[in-house]
Tab-separated table of C-alpha atoms and ligand atoms in Angstrom:
chain	number	residue	atom	x	y	z
O	1	MET	CA	-19.642	-5.854	15.216
O	2	CYS	CA	-15.897	-6.466	15.053
O	3	MET	CA	-14.385	-8.578	12.332
O	4	LEU	CA	-11.502	-10.987	12.344
O	5	PHE	CA	-9.509	-11.718	9.209
O	6	GLY	CA	-7.467	-14.603	7.848
O	7	THR	CA	-6.347	-17.055	10.513
O	8	ALA	CA	-7.234	-14.760	13.453
O	9	LYS	CA	-9.538	-16.312	16.057
O	10	PHE	CA	-10.081	-16.481	19.804
O	11	ASN	CA	-8.698	-19.612	21.491
O	12	GLN	CA	-10.063	-21.504	24.533
O	13	ASP	CA	-8.438	-19.000	26.897
O	14	ASN	CA	-10.214	-16.171	25.062
O	15	HIS	CA	-6.874	-14.946	23.798
O	16	LEU	CA	-6.635	-13.647	20.263
O	17	GLU	CA	-4.611	-16.059	18.186
O	18	ILE	CA	-3.135	-15.222	14.771
O	19	GLY	CA	-1.327	-17.713	12.538
O	20	GLY	CA	-1.751	-20.272	15.313
O	21	VAL	CA	0.170	-18.073	17.766
O	22	ASP	CA	-1.299	-16.631	20.973
O	23	THR	CA	-0.973	-12.845	20.800
O	24	THR	CA	-0.495	-12.548	24.578
O	25	GLU	CA	2.596	-14.746	24.188
O	26	LEU	CA	3.803	-12.563	21.314
O	27	VAL	CA	3.643	-9.456	23.476
O	28	LYS	CA	5.491	-11.250	26.301
O	29	GLU	CA	8.228	-12.165	23.859
O	30	TYR	CA	8.466	-9.087	21.629
O	31	GLY	CA	6.960	-6.288	23.702
O	32	SER	CA	4.145	-3.817	23.081
O	33	PRO	CA	3.044	-2.165	20.866
O	34	LEU	CA	3.598	-4.848	18.273
O	35	PHE	CA	2.697	-5.267	14.606
O	36	VAL	CA	1.687	-8.838	13.756
O	37	TYR	CA	1.306	-10.034	10.164
O	38	ASP	CA	-0.680	-13.115	9.257
O	39	VAL	CA	1.504	-14.535	6.487
O	40	ALA	CA	-1.118	-17.005	5.253
O	41	HIS	CA	-3.474	-14.103	4.673
O	42	ILE	CA	-0.872	-12.188	2.649
O	43	ARG	CA	-0.301	-15.311	0.548
O	44	GLN	CA	-4.036	-15.770	0.066
O	45	MET	CA	-4.496	-12.220	-1.206
O	46	ALA	CA	-1.504	-12.478	-3.533
O	47	ARG	CA	-2.701	-15.826	-4.914
O	48	GLY	CA	-6.242	-14.506	-5.375
O	49	PHE	CA	-5.025	-11.888	-7.830
O	50	LYS	CA	-2.767	-14.306	-9.705
O	51	GLN	CA	-5.489	-16.979	-9.932
O	52	THR	CA	-8.032	-14.499	-11.245
O	53	PHE	CA	-5.803	-13.570	-14.145
O	54	GLU	CA	-4.814	-17.162	-14.790
O	55	GLU	CA	-8.453	-18.301	-14.871
O	56	MET	CA	-9.187	-15.544	-17.381
O	57	LYS	CA	-6.120	-16.637	-19.368
O	58	LEU	CA	-4.793	-13.101	-19.388
O	59	LYS	CA	-1.144	-12.150	-19.565
O	60	ASN	CA	-0.611	-10.361	-16.292
O	61	LYS	CA	1.717	-9.049	-13.655
O	62	VAL	CA	0.760	-8.473	-10.029
O	63	ILE	CA	3.065	-5.798	-8.674
O	64	TYR	CA	3.034	-5.232	-4.917
O	65	ALA	CA	3.210	-1.535	-4.008
O	66	SER	CA	6.049	-1.439	-1.479
O	67	LYS	CA	4.850	1.799	0.061
O	68	ALA	CA	2.093	-0.107	1.889
O	69	PHE	CA	4.682	-1.995	3.954
O	70	SER	CA	8.320	-2.545	3.161
O	71	CYS	CA	10.957	-4.497	5.064
O	72	LEU	CA	13.482	-7.139	4.002
O	73	ALA	CA	11.224	-10.075	4.886
O	74	ILE	CA	8.270	-9.003	2.776
O	75	TYR	CA	10.376	-9.340	-0.369
O	76	ASP	CA	11.077	-13.017	0.356
O	77	LEU	CA	7.379	-13.569	0.657
O	78	LEU	CA	6.687	-11.733	-2.609
O	79	LYS	CA	9.254	-13.870	-4.399
O	80	GLU	CA	7.684	-17.046	-3.001
O	81	GLU	CA	4.314	-15.911	-4.353
O	82	SER	CA	5.735	-14.892	-7.774
O	83	LEU	CA	4.781	-11.251	-7.387
O	84	SER	CA	6.718	-8.273	-8.705
O	85	CYS	CA	7.064	-5.088	-6.706
O	86	ASP	CA	7.220	-1.374	-7.219
O	87	VAL	CA	9.255	1.193	-5.341
O	88	VAL	CA	8.918	4.959	-5.033
O	89	SER	CA	12.259	5.983	-3.577
O	90	GLY	CA	15.915	5.061	-3.447
O	91	GLY	CA	15.227	3.740	0.053
O	92	GLU	CA	12.514	1.330	-1.057
O	93	LEU	CA	14.690	0.246	-3.983
O	94	PHE	CA	17.623	-0.361	-1.638
O	95	THR	CA	15.420	-2.408	0.709
O	96	ALA	CA	13.959	-4.508	-2.108
O	97	LEU	CA	17.407	-5.234	-3.549
O	98	LYS	CA	18.838	-6.045	-0.099
O	99	GLY	CA	15.820	-8.297	0.396
O	100	GLY	CA	17.108	-10.266	-2.595
O	101	PHE	CA	14.402	-9.111	-4.967
O	102	PRO	CA	15.560	-9.309	-8.596
O	103	ALA	CA	16.054	-5.801	-10.031
O	104	SER	CA	14.463	-6.911	-13.301
O	105	GLU	CA	11.142	-7.457	-11.480
O	106	ILE	CA	11.082	-4.012	-9.846
O	107	GLU	CA	9.205	-0.984	-11.182
O	108	PHE	CA	10.053	2.560	-10.162
O	109	HIS	CA	7.347	5.167	-9.593
O	110	GLY	CA	7.302	8.738	-8.384
O	111	ASN	CA	6.597	12.306	-9.434
O	112	ASN	CA	10.044	13.588	-8.507
O	113	LYS	CA	12.605	10.847	-8.735
O	114	THR	CA	15.958	12.471	-8.177
O	115	ALA	CA	18.947	12.141	-10.500
O	116	VAL	CA	20.675	10.076	-7.807
O	117	GLU	CA	17.708	7.726	-7.499
O	118	LEU	CA	17.392	7.309	-11.264
O	119	ARG	CA	21.125	6.595	-11.580
O	120	GLU	CA	20.888	4.005	-8.809
O	121	ALA	CA	17.908	2.381	-10.511
O	122	VAL	CA	19.614	2.272	-13.928
O	123	ALA	CA	22.841	0.952	-12.419
O	124	ALA	CA	20.906	-1.799	-10.614
O	125	GLY	CA	19.268	-2.837	-13.904
O	126	ILE	CA	15.749	-2.022	-12.770
O	127	GLY	CA	13.006	-3.668	-14.825
O	128	THR	CA	10.762	-0.710	-15.555
O	129	ILE	CA	10.685	2.990	-14.837
O	130	ILE	CA	7.297	4.655	-14.918
O	131	ILE	CA	7.921	8.122	-16.263
O	132	ASP	CA	5.775	10.757	-14.625
O	133	ASN	CA	6.598	14.137	-16.216
O	134	PHE	CA	8.598	16.058	-18.848
O	135	TYR	CA	11.448	16.858	-16.476
O	136	GLU	CA	11.929	13.152	-15.900
O	137	ILE	CA	11.981	12.363	-19.621
O	138	GLU	CA	14.937	14.704	-20.054
O	139	LEU	CA	16.706	13.684	-16.882
O	140	LEU	CA	16.403	9.955	-17.487
O	141	SER	CA	17.283	10.335	-21.153
O	142	SER	CA	20.553	12.053	-20.285
O	143	ILE	CA	21.373	9.425	-17.635
O	144	LEU	CA	20.680	6.598	-20.088
O	145	HIS	CA	22.682	8.180	-22.918
O	146	GLU	CA	25.576	8.749	-20.544
O	147	ALA	CA	25.434	5.113	-19.407
O	148	GLY	CA	24.892	3.836	-22.967
O	149	LYS	CA	21.792	1.934	-21.827
O	150	LYS	CA	18.271	1.455	-23.108
O	151	GLN	CA	15.518	1.366	-20.472
O	152	LYS	CA	12.106	-0.214	-20.529
O	153	VAL	CA	9.606	2.450	-19.513
O	154	LEU	CA	5.900	3.028	-19.109
O	155	PHE	CA	4.520	6.515	-18.870
O	156	ARG	CA	1.910	7.568	-16.374
O	157	VAL	CA	-1.244	9.111	-17.728
O	158	SER	CA	-3.606	11.090	-15.561
O	159	PRO	CA	-6.886	10.059	-17.162
O	160	GLY	CA	-9.077	12.776	-15.676
O	161	ILE	CA	-11.169	10.465	-13.483
O	162	GLU	CA	-12.362	11.390	-9.996
O	163	ALA	CA	-12.781	8.248	-7.902
O	164	GLU	CA	-14.697	8.319	-4.638
O	165	THR	CA	-12.137	8.360	-1.854
O	166	HIS	CA	-10.361	10.762	0.487
O	167	GLU	CA	-8.964	13.810	-1.335
O	168	TYR	CA	-5.407	13.059	-0.148
O	169	ILE	CA	-5.381	9.617	-1.752
O	170	LEU	CA	-7.061	10.614	-5.007
O	171	THR	CA	-4.661	10.692	-7.967
O	172	GLY	CA	-6.316	10.231	-11.379
O	173	GLN	CA	-8.035	13.616	-11.650
O	174	GLU	CA	-6.899	16.372	-14.033
O	175	ASP	CA	-5.745	18.618	-11.170
O	176	SER	CA	-3.133	16.199	-9.816
O	177	LYS	CA	0.621	16.304	-9.305
O	178	PHE	CA	0.956	12.859	-10.872
O	179	GLY	CA	1.292	11.855	-14.502
O	180	PHE	CA	0.758	13.382	-17.912
O	181	ASP	CA	-2.606	15.044	-18.351
O	182	VAL	CA	-4.766	13.835	-21.204
O	183	ALA	CA	-7.084	16.796	-21.800
O	184	SER	CA	-4.311	19.299	-22.499
O	185	GLY	CA	-2.496	16.938	-24.891
O	186	GLN	CA	0.479	16.447	-22.575
O	187	ALA	CA	0.116	12.667	-22.591
O	188	GLU	CA	0.349	12.576	-26.382
O	189	GLN	CA	3.303	14.939	-26.367
O	190	ALA	CA	5.067	12.665	-23.857
O	191	LEU	CA	4.515	9.669	-26.120
O	192	GLN	CA	6.026	11.520	-29.073
O	193	MET	CA	9.093	12.505	-27.056
O	194	LEU	CA	9.601	8.987	-25.724
O	195	LEU	CA	9.213	7.357	-29.143
O	196	ASN	CA	11.732	9.753	-30.619
O	197	ASP	CA	14.430	8.906	-28.097
O	198	ASP	CA	16.308	5.653	-28.627
O	199	ALA	CA	17.208	5.486	-24.916
O	200	PHE	CA	13.649	4.370	-24.209
O	201	GLU	CA	11.835	1.146	-24.929
O	202	VAL	CA	8.263	2.379	-24.546
O	203	ALA	CA	6.469	-0.735	-23.320
O	204	GLY	CA	3.128	0.822	-22.507
O	205	VAL	CA	1.050	3.070	-20.318
O	206	HIS	CA	0.138	3.373	-16.672
O	207	CYS	CA	-2.649	4.973	-14.696
O	208	HIS	CA	-3.630	4.929	-11.026
O	209	ILE	CA	-6.786	6.692	-9.964
O	210	GLY	CA	-6.462	6.574	-6.182
O	211	SER	CA	-6.535	4.375	-3.137
O	212	GLN	CA	-9.126	2.624	-0.908
O	213	ILE	CA	-11.683	2.644	-3.735
O	214	PHE	CA	-14.835	0.527	-3.392
O	215	ASP	CA	-16.570	1.111	-6.671
O	216	THR	CA	-15.366	-0.404	-9.949
O	217	THR	CA	-16.816	2.476	-11.995
O	218	GLY	CA	-13.749	4.723	-11.680
O	219	PHE	CA	-11.459	1.883	-12.803
O	220	SER	CA	-13.707	1.080	-15.761
O	221	LEU	CA	-13.828	4.708	-16.831
O	222	ALA	CA	-10.052	4.985	-16.532
O	223	ALA	CA	-9.548	1.773	-18.520
O	224	ASP	CA	-11.918	3.074	-21.198
O	225	LYS	CA	-9.983	6.309	-21.387
O	226	MET	CA	-6.692	4.445	-21.716
O	227	ILE	CA	-8.075	2.186	-24.439
O	228	GLU	CA	-9.437	5.198	-26.315
O	229	LEU	CA	-5.995	6.828	-26.153
O	230	LEU	CA	-4.205	3.671	-27.237
O	231	ALA	CA	-6.584	3.319	-30.192
O	232	ALA	CA	-5.802	6.884	-31.291
O	233	TRP	CA	-2.072	6.372	-30.793
O	234	THR	CA	-1.993	3.213	-32.915
O	235	GLU	CA	-3.537	5.208	-35.771
O	236	ALA	CA	-1.299	8.221	-35.349
O	237	TYR	CA	2.043	6.667	-34.363
O	238	GLN	CA	1.635	2.907	-34.995
O	239	PHE	CA	2.303	2.630	-31.256
O	240	GLU	CA	1.434	-0.800	-29.856
O	241	ALA	CA	1.390	-1.059	-26.078
O	242	LYS	CA	2.747	-4.302	-24.663
O	243	ILE	CA	1.638	-3.337	-21.172
O	244	LEU	CA	-1.466	-1.715	-19.743
O	245	ASN	CA	-0.944	-0.975	-16.053
O	246	VAL	CA	-4.128	0.058	-14.246
O	247	GLY	CA	-2.527	0.744	-10.862
O	248	GLY	CA	-3.738	-0.305	-7.439
O	249	GLY	CA	-6.216	1.152	-4.986
O	250	PHE	CA	-8.610	-1.747	-4.300
O	251	GLY	CA	-10.534	-1.054	-1.106
O	252	ILE	CA	-10.316	-3.205	2.016
O	253	ARG	CA	-12.292	-3.659	5.246
O	254	TYR	CA	-11.266	-1.442	8.131
O	255	THR	CA	-14.581	-1.619	9.985
O	256	SER	CA	-17.805	-3.540	9.523
O	257	SER	CA	-19.246	-0.524	7.718
O	258	ASN	CA	-16.821	-1.228	4.838
O	259	ASP	CA	-18.165	-3.829	2.470
O	260	PRO	CA	-15.988	-3.900	-0.631
O	261	LEU	CA	-15.920	-6.746	-3.111
O	262	PRO	CA	-13.056	-9.132	-2.430
O	263	PRO	CA	-10.064	-7.492	-4.199
O	264	ALA	CA	-9.603	-10.386	-6.634
O	265	GLU	CA	-13.291	-10.140	-7.647
O	266	PHE	CA	-12.801	-6.454	-8.180
O	267	VAL	CA	-9.899	-7.109	-10.520
O	268	LYS	CA	-11.894	-9.748	-12.389
O	269	ILE	CA	-14.560	-7.158	-13.224
O	270	ILE	CA	-12.000	-4.581	-14.332
O	271	ALA	CA	-10.063	-7.095	-16.429
O	272	ALA	CA	-13.279	-8.326	-18.089
O	273	LYS	CA	-14.171	-4.739	-19.002
O	274	ILE	CA	-10.717	-4.191	-20.493
O	275	GLN	CA	-11.021	-7.435	-22.465
O	276	GLU	CA	-14.421	-6.386	-23.802
O	277	HIS	CA	-13.432	-2.829	-24.718
O	278	TRP	CA	-10.165	-3.893	-26.304
O	279	LYS	CA	-12.149	-4.919	-29.394
O	280	LYS	CA	-11.654	-1.372	-30.707
O	281	ILE	CA	-7.947	-2.041	-31.053
O	282	SER	CA	-6.300	-3.831	-33.924
O	283	TYR	CA	-3.491	-5.540	-31.998
O	284	PRO	CA	-3.728	-8.191	-29.237
O	285	LEU	CA	-4.561	-7.357	-25.625
O	286	PRO	CA	-1.331	-6.416	-23.852
O	287	GLU	CA	-0.157	-7.704	-20.488
O	288	ILE	CA	-2.453	-6.291	-17.810
O	289	GLN	CA	-0.605	-5.112	-14.733
O	290	ILE	CA	-2.034	-4.197	-11.346
O	291	GLU	CA	-0.280	-2.611	-8.383
O	292	PRO	CA	-2.093	-3.565	-5.196
O	293	GLY	CA	-0.487	-2.508	-1.926
O	294	ARG	CA	-3.154	-2.120	0.725
O	295	SER	CA	-5.276	-5.045	-0.453
O	296	ILE	CA	-2.367	-7.457	-0.038
O	297	VAL	CA	-1.183	-6.501	3.440
O	298	ALA	CA	-3.799	-4.376	5.240
O	299	GLU	CA	-6.149	-7.021	6.621
O	300	ALA	CA	-3.198	-9.304	7.378
O	301	GLY	CA	-1.833	-6.767	9.863
O	302	THR	CA	-2.894	-6.279	13.483
O	303	THR	CA	-1.404	-3.889	16.013
O	304	LEU	CA	-1.302	-5.029	19.635
O	305	TYR	CA	-1.325	-2.319	22.285
O	306	THR	CA	-1.309	-2.417	26.079
O	307	VAL	CA	-3.867	-0.378	28.006
O	308	GLY	CA	-2.574	2.175	30.502
O	309	SER	CA	-4.370	5.175	31.933
O	310	GLN	CA	-8.030	6.109	31.626
O	311	LYS	CA	-9.740	9.438	32.064
O	312	GLU	CA	-13.444	9.313	32.697
O	313	ILE	CA	-15.188	12.659	32.264
O	314	PRO	CA	-18.657	12.316	33.787
O	315	GLY	CA	-21.379	12.794	31.215
O	316	ILE	CA	-18.863	13.269	28.420
O	317	ARG	CA	-16.707	10.236	27.718
O	318	ASN	CA	-14.064	7.808	28.859
O	319	TYR	CA	-10.626	8.177	27.272
O	320	VAL	CA	-8.659	4.933	27.322
O	321	SER	CA	-4.965	5.325	26.530
O	322	VAL	CA	-2.695	2.718	25.016
O	323	ASP	CA	1.086	2.596	24.685
O	324	GLY	CA	1.234	3.556	20.978
O	325	GLY	CA	-0.794	5.908	18.806
O	326	MET	CA	-0.170	8.397	16.025
O	327	GLY	CA	3.515	7.434	15.772
O	328	ASP	CA	2.649	3.915	14.624
O	329	ASN	CA	-0.668	4.789	12.975
O	330	ILE	CA	-1.050	8.294	11.577
O	331	ARG	CA	-4.058	7.341	9.422
O	332	PRO	CA	-6.864	8.387	11.804
O	333	ALA	CA	-5.238	11.812	12.281
O	334	LEU	CA	-4.371	12.261	8.620
O	335	TYR	CA	-7.394	10.824	6.819
O	336	GLU	CA	-9.957	10.459	9.619
O	337	ALA	CA	-9.499	6.747	8.986
O	338	GLU	CA	-11.616	4.395	11.082
O	339	TYR	CA	-10.543	1.146	12.716
O	340	ASP	CA	-11.994	-1.680	14.771
O	341	ALA	CA	-10.465	-3.183	17.879
O	342	HIS	CA	-10.761	-6.310	20.037
O	343	LEU	CA	-9.906	-7.017	23.627
O	344	ALA	CA	-7.216	-9.624	22.976
O	345	ASN	CA	-6.285	-11.132	26.362
O	346	ARG	CA	-9.553	-12.170	28.019
O	347	ALA	CA	-13.287	-12.446	27.601
O	348	GLY	CA	-15.043	-9.192	28.369
O	349	ASP	CA	-18.575	-8.090	29.021
O	350	ASN	CA	-20.571	-4.916	29.688
O	351	PRO	CA	-19.400	-3.024	26.638
O	352	GLU	CA	-19.164	0.707	27.113
O	353	LYS	CA	-18.517	3.559	24.734
O	354	ILE	CA	-14.961	4.807	24.888
O	355	ARG	CA	-12.474	6.826	22.890
O	356	LEU	CA	-9.279	4.878	22.292
O	357	VAL	CA	-6.315	7.242	22.284
O	358	GLY	CA	-2.544	7.058	22.086
O	359	LYS	CA	0.252	8.321	24.304
O	360	TYR	CA	1.447	11.174	22.098
O	361	CYS	CA	1.236	14.782	23.273
O	362	GLU	CA	-1.552	15.809	20.904
O	363	SER	CA	-5.321	15.857	21.247
O	364	GLY	CA	-5.509	14.557	17.677
O	365	ASP	CA	-3.738	11.373	18.735
O	366	ILE	CA	-6.907	9.305	18.495
O	367	LEU	CA	-6.875	5.702	17.305
O	368	ILE	CA	-10.636	5.121	17.433
O	369	ARG	CA	-12.964	8.058	17.986
O	370	ASN	CA	-15.939	6.005	19.231
O	371	ILE	CA	-15.955	2.321	20.012
O	372	GLU	CA	-17.793	0.007	22.369
O	373	MET	CA	-15.392	-2.190	24.293
O	374	PRO	CA	-15.661	-4.189	27.509
O	375	ARG	CA	-14.484	-2.289	30.591
O	376	LEU	CA	-10.724	-2.138	30.038
O	377	VAL	CA	-8.168	-2.262	32.838
O	378	PRO	CA	-4.454	-1.431	32.819
O	379	GLY	CA	-2.457	-4.236	31.281
O	380	ASP	CA	-5.257	-5.362	28.964
O	381	LEU	CA	-4.241	-6.054	25.404
O	382	VAL	CA	-6.105	-4.266	22.622
O	383	ALA	CA	-5.792	-5.478	19.023
O	384	LEU	CA	-6.433	-2.940	16.260
O	385	THR	CA	-7.301	-4.840	13.096
O	386	SER	CA	-6.472	-4.067	9.425
O	387	THR	CA	-3.364	-2.075	10.274
O	388	GLY	CA	-1.034	-3.860	7.854
O	389	ALA	CA	-0.920	-1.146	5.196
O	390	TYR	CA	0.416	2.379	5.650
O	391	GLY	CA	0.831	1.823	9.387
O	392	TYR	CA	4.420	0.834	10.017
O	393	SER	CA	5.431	2.341	6.673
O	394	MET	CA	4.196	5.775	7.792
O	395	ALA	CA	5.472	5.423	11.363
O	396	SER	CA	7.474	8.198	12.979
O	397	ASN	CA	9.499	8.844	16.096
O	398	TYR	CA	7.303	11.728	17.171
O	399	ASN	CA	7.867	12.542	20.859
O	400	ARG	CA	10.894	10.280	20.487
O	401	ASN	CA	8.755	7.229	20.958
O	402	LEU	CA	10.231	4.000	19.676
O	403	LYS	CA	8.887	2.329	16.560
O	404	PRO	CA	7.346	-1.065	17.427
O	405	ALA	CA	8.697	-4.438	16.389
O	406	VAL	CA	7.078	-6.391	13.555
O	407	VAL	CA	6.524	-10.147	13.626
O	408	PHE	CA	5.321	-12.526	10.933
O	409	VAL	CA	3.221	-15.461	12.156
O	410	GLU	CA	2.421	-18.608	10.206
O	411	ASP	CA	1.587	-22.215	11.107
O	412	GLY	CA	2.074	-21.708	14.834
O	413	ALA	CA	5.476	-20.015	14.535
O	414	ALA	CA	6.472	-16.379	14.951
O	415	THR	CA	9.417	-14.714	13.226
O	416	LEU	CA	10.727	-11.323	14.207
O	417	VAL	CA	11.138	-9.361	10.957
O	418	VAL	CA	11.736	-5.849	12.288
O	419	ARG	CA	13.125	-5.413	15.788
O	420	ARG	CA	11.827	-2.798	18.190
O	421	GLU	CA	13.815	0.419	18.189
O	422	THR	CA	15.994	1.230	21.159
O	423	TYR	CA	16.844	4.568	22.738
O	424	GLU	CA	20.289	4.173	21.187
O	425	ASP	CA	18.666	3.895	17.737
O	426	LEU	CA	16.937	7.189	18.444
O	427	ILE	CA	20.198	9.072	18.816
O	428	ALA	CA	22.158	7.046	16.263
O	429	LEU	CA	22.016	9.858	13.710
O	430	ASP	CA	22.508	12.722	16.146
O	431	VAL	CA	25.923	14.340	16.037
O	432	PRO	CA	26.970	15.576	19.471
O	433	ILE	CA	28.545	19.003	19.289
O	434	LYS	CA	30.618	18.656	22.436
V	501	LLP	N1	0.318	2.425	-7.575
V	501	LLP	C1	0.521	3.736	-7.426
V	501	LLP	C2	1.075	4.484	-8.531
V	501	LLP	C3	0.210	4.374	-6.214
V	501	LLP	O1	0.420	5.681	-6.103
V	501	LLP	C4	-0.323	3.629	-5.149
V	501	LLP	C5	-0.650	4.250	-3.868
V	501	LLP	C6	-0.512	2.242	-5.331
V	501	LLP	C7	-0.191	1.677	-6.572
V	501	LLP	C8	-1.052	1.344	-4.253
V	501	LLP	O2	-2.319	1.679	-3.841
V	501	LLP	P1	-3.098	0.717	-2.815
V	501	LLP	O3	-3.397	-0.564	-3.529
V	501	LLP	O4	-2.202	0.496	-1.656
V	501	LLP	O5	-4.308	1.473	-2.436
V	501	LLP	N2	-1.069	6.562	2.755
V	501	LLP	C9	-2.391	6.412	2.174
V	501	LLP	C10	-2.358	5.695	0.866
V	501	LLP	C11	-1.516	6.386	-0.172
V	501	LLP	C12	-1.479	5.617	-1.454
V	501	LLP	C13	-0.510	6.196	-2.404
V	501	LLP	N3	-0.397	5.466	-3.634
V	501	LLP	C14	-3.279	5.679	3.186
V	501	LLP	O6	-2.822	5.355	4.274
V	501	LLP	O7	-4.466	5.477	2.928
């Protein structure tokens, strides 16, 4: 059974409509493949998190993880919804600033921020830098002393928790490239170094255990670990955290076999646990920060593709090819991620099992390994749902295919927010040698 999210529905012509806009019209106007974002759905997810915290009367900050999807227009939307954002590279920082996002509301993450990136962030007056390792403490300290500035920082702790998700998107375990490890005492050592350096205003701690997580247990264990550490650090160093950032990673629905709690519900449970366990600590509960990326934009995004060739191998399977693939969605190839799809331009019957594949020169260029769809014909429009996170942001020009355009739809109107690449864009960086 295929699911539709947000404002998506089929209209009287059996065309998929999102944000009150007919997707067949969108493809006529903006071409195919095409990423379509349901703006009302993004707003709803953002508001859900904010409302949860407000109802619980908790000091909070909802920080959108730019890596899920970043372009100038998304930052306007974030500002309208009073969200903050994080960035993990000079490029994301540049985009957020160009998108008019206030530097003071931006947080900077990453396990190997370069000196150039840190200088750019400090010069821009970035709100918070989340320090990840000892090298960064030294590097940032020297940059801050040179600039005569004091910087608000958190430091990232790797709490030693293994959440249930794909190995590549697991981050809170001891054997991880991210953050200061607790068990070996590195986290405590980092705190000492930061407290002893007047270039840093140590506002609190951060942890992030992984991504696309369905079970609250890992988050609760991580929060417990952080609270235990903070309790010990108040005793030993009189350190009082003003911020406890528990990261992002709340799971979403890609197919009907995914049944996570609504992300805001998820956060409610985690926040309640933090509130309850905070009793061990002598000072008031700090601001709780979360960093959702996927859960804000994934279900709001749909990719529209046009059907082309088919190869029917008797007794084996039917391969149906569309005009995009691993260049605009690497997730199936990289994480064996699963998706659902709809026929978007007409009513269909007689569903048959097919493999939906892309146009890239690789056997691994599979969008959906097994799906039942009505008999598809060339020119049909196929809508892959829940593609709003880590789709466009991980897109490539493999085979020198062009990256699709991105449109935002809301209240019956479509706005182009990223134009389709052109062949000229493809060679824009090439330097001819003759
Ligand atoms: N905060 C930190 C420190 C992170 O590393 C991440 C994701 C997030 C927040 C946001 O997590 P989210 O709410 O989006 O799950 N490319 C992979 C996902 C990589 C996530 C990396 N970090 C994918 O397509 O599944």
